[in-house]
Tab-separated table of C-alpha atoms in Angstrom:
chain	number	residue	atom	x	y	z
U	199	MET	CA	0.000	0.000	0.000
U	200	ARG	CA	2.758	2.369	0.864
U	201	LYS	CA	4.490	1.619	-2.378
U	202	SER	CA	1.414	2.350	-4.431
U	203	VAL	CA	0.770	5.669	-2.633
U	204	PHE	CA	4.406	6.655	-3.015
U	205	LEU	CA	4.395	5.656	-6.688
U	206	SER	CA	1.181	7.545	-7.456
U	207	MET	CA	2.412	10.675	-5.647
U	208	SER	CA	5.762	10.636	-7.402
U	209	LEU	CA	4.070	10.251	-10.793
U	210	ALA	CA	1.681	13.082	-10.031
U	211	LEU	CA	4.490	15.398	-8.951
U	212	ALA	CA	6.767	14.374	-11.807
U	213	THR	CA	4.353	15.672	-14.432
U	214	PRO	CA	3.677	19.315	-13.560
U	215	GLY	CA	2.210	19.874	-17.001
U	216	ALA	CA	-0.744	17.757	-16.009
U	217	TRP	CA	-1.592	20.125	-13.176
U	218	ALA	CA	-0.901	23.397	-14.992
U	219	GLN	CA	-3.739	25.219	-16.616
U	220	ALA	CA	-3.519	25.860	-20.310
U	221	THR	CA	-2.529	29.462	-21.080
U	222	SER	CA	-3.214	31.208	-24.311
U	223	GLN	CA	-0.362	32.636	-26.360
U	224	PRO	CA	-0.358	36.446	-26.515
U	225	SER	CA	-1.235	37.717	-29.947
U	226	PHE	CA	1.369	39.278	-32.216
U	227	GLY	CA	-0.507	42.585	-32.272
U	228	ALA	CA	-0.590	42.861	-28.490
U	229	GLY	CA	3.142	42.189	-28.215
U	230	LEU	CA	3.891	44.721	-30.941
U	231	ALA	CA	1.677	47.333	-29.291
U	232	GLN	CA	3.394	46.794	-25.938
U	233	MET	CA	6.831	47.149	-27.542
U	234	LEU	CA	5.887	50.331	-29.418
U	235	LEU	CA	4.318	51.825	-26.300
U	236	GLY	CA	7.514	51.170	-24.328
U	237	LEU	CA	9.645	52.675	-27.103
U	238	GLY	CA	7.402	55.743	-27.215
U	239	GLY	CA	7.717	56.163	-23.450
U	240	VAL	CA	11.510	56.017	-23.626
U	241	LEU	CA	11.579	58.568	-26.457
U	242	VAL	CA	9.273	60.929	-24.545
U	243	LEU	CA	11.528	60.670	-21.483
U	244	LEU	CA	14.615	61.340	-23.620
U	245	VAL	CA	13.168	64.407	-25.345
U	246	GLY	CA	11.775	65.734	-22.066
U	247	SER	CA	15.078	65.370	-20.246
U	248	LEU	CA	16.982	67.051	-23.094
U	249	TRP	CA	14.515	69.955	-23.091
U	250	LEU	CA	14.843	70.298	-19.310
U	251	LEU	CA	18.635	70.182	-19.534
U	252	LYS	CA	18.604	72.899	-22.194
U	253	ARG	CA	16.337	75.115	-20.085
U	254	LEU	CA	18.424	74.695	-16.934
U	255	THR	CA	21.818	75.304	-18.546
U	256	ALA	CA	20.662	78.330	-20.549
U	257	VAL	CA	20.172	80.304	-17.335
U	258	ARG	CA	23.700	79.740	-16.045
U	259	GLY	CA	25.620	80.002	-19.320
U	260	PRO	CA	28.920	81.831	-19.747
U	261	ALA	CA	27.184	84.772	-21.437
U	262	SER	CA	25.827	86.076	-18.152
U	263	GLY	CA	27.288	89.542	-18.715
U	264	MET	CA	30.880	88.905	-17.651
U	265	MET	CA	32.202	88.136	-21.141
U	266	ARG	CA	31.092	89.176	-24.605
U	267	VAL	CA	32.524	88.511	-28.056
U	268	VAL	CA	32.937	91.910	-29.709
U	269	ALA	CA	34.257	90.683	-33.060
U	270	ALA	CA	35.679	87.560	-34.634
U	271	THR	CA	37.185	86.925	-38.032
U	272	ALA	CA	38.903	84.061	-39.802
U	273	VAL	CA	42.522	84.708	-40.774
U	274	GLY	CA	43.228	81.238	-42.123
U	275	GLY	CA	41.661	77.890	-42.739
U	276	ARG	CA	41.131	77.139	-39.063
U	277	GLU	CA	42.622	80.193	-37.346
U	278	ARG	CA	40.624	83.139	-36.025
U	279	VAL	CA	41.236	86.489	-34.352
U	280	VAL	CA	38.672	87.193	-31.649
U	281	ILE	CA	38.086	90.367	-29.650
U	282	LEU	CA	36.617	89.449	-26.277
U	283	GLU	CA	35.246	92.005	-23.803
U	284	VAL	CA	35.859	91.040	-20.179
U	285	GLY	CA	34.650	93.715	-17.791
U	286	SER	CA	36.235	96.972	-18.966
U	287	THR	CA	39.058	95.279	-20.899
U	288	TRP	CA	39.182	94.023	-24.469
U	289	LEU	CA	41.316	90.969	-25.138
U	290	VAL	CA	42.549	90.331	-28.676
U	291	LEU	CA	43.000	86.572	-28.955
U	292	GLY	CA	44.417	84.341	-31.645
U	293	VAL	CA	42.484	81.082	-31.739
U	294	ALA	CA	43.760	77.970	-33.518
U	295	PRO	CA	42.894	74.300	-33.086
U	296	GLY	CA	44.184	73.314	-29.668
U	297	ARG	CA	45.644	76.723	-28.853
U	298	VAL	CA	44.512	80.186	-27.724
U	299	SER	CA	47.084	82.998	-27.655
U	300	ALA	CA	46.657	86.462	-26.153
U	301	LEU	CA	47.712	88.990	-28.797
U	302	ALA	CA	46.861	92.212	-26.955
U	303	GLU	CA	45.016	93.591	-23.944
U	304	ILE	CA	43.504	97.049	-24.354
U	305	PRO	CA	41.082	99.186	-22.353
U	306	ARG	CA	37.495	99.306	-23.513
U	307	GLN	CA	37.687	103.041	-24.293
U	308	ALA	CA	40.248	102.430	-27.046
U	309	ALA	CA	37.457	101.969	-29.575
U	310	ALA	CA	36.492	105.650	-29.211
U	311	GLU	CA	40.069	106.758	-30.023
U	312	THR	CA	39.954	105.516	-33.616
U	313	PRO	CA	40.143	108.211	-36.292
U	314	SER	CA	36.736	109.539	-37.252
U	315	ASP	CA	37.447	109.749	-41.005
U	316	ALA	CA	36.621	106.062	-41.556
U	317	ALA	CA	35.290	104.239	-38.550
U	318	PRO	CA	35.974	100.508	-38.675
U	319	THR	CA	32.861	98.543	-39.495
U	320	THR	CA	34.112	95.017	-38.909
U	321	GLY	CA	36.463	93.307	-36.516
U	322	VAL	CA	39.051	92.905	-39.281
U	323	ASP	CA	39.199	96.672	-39.868
U	324	TRP	CA	39.488	97.315	-36.161
U	325	VAL	CA	42.342	94.808	-35.729
U	326	GLN	CA	44.196	96.234	-38.755
U	327	ARG	CA	43.913	99.784	-37.404
U	328	PHE	CA	44.971	98.681	-33.946
U	329	LEU	CA	48.037	96.869	-35.264
U	330	SER	CA	49.006	99.781	-37.539
U	331	ARG	CA	49.013	102.185	-34.542
U	332	ARG	CA	51.620	100.077	-32.736
């Protein structure tokens, strides 16, 4: 008797498929809809976080009034001359790939001292006049 009970119990436990209820396979459309909904949620989170990052960093940018680019011009393929206003001083900088060189440091009022016969209209004219006065 014990053997038959033990044998019947072991057979019943050995076949869990006999006790499991039949489940239906999810349809292809439902799986596709779930995947697209998840992808849409991730894209919405990505765009929202980028927008928030842009809004938060725009407030504290470097152009908060301390520095201002007065003029910039290309003097070569990848080289530029930039006039940067920092406080009451203008810095004339040479900018090349991997290097920034200070060419001159002048007071802000120096722009009013240019001859009035032909006022410089671009940064190139201003730099040429400044260098010719030296």
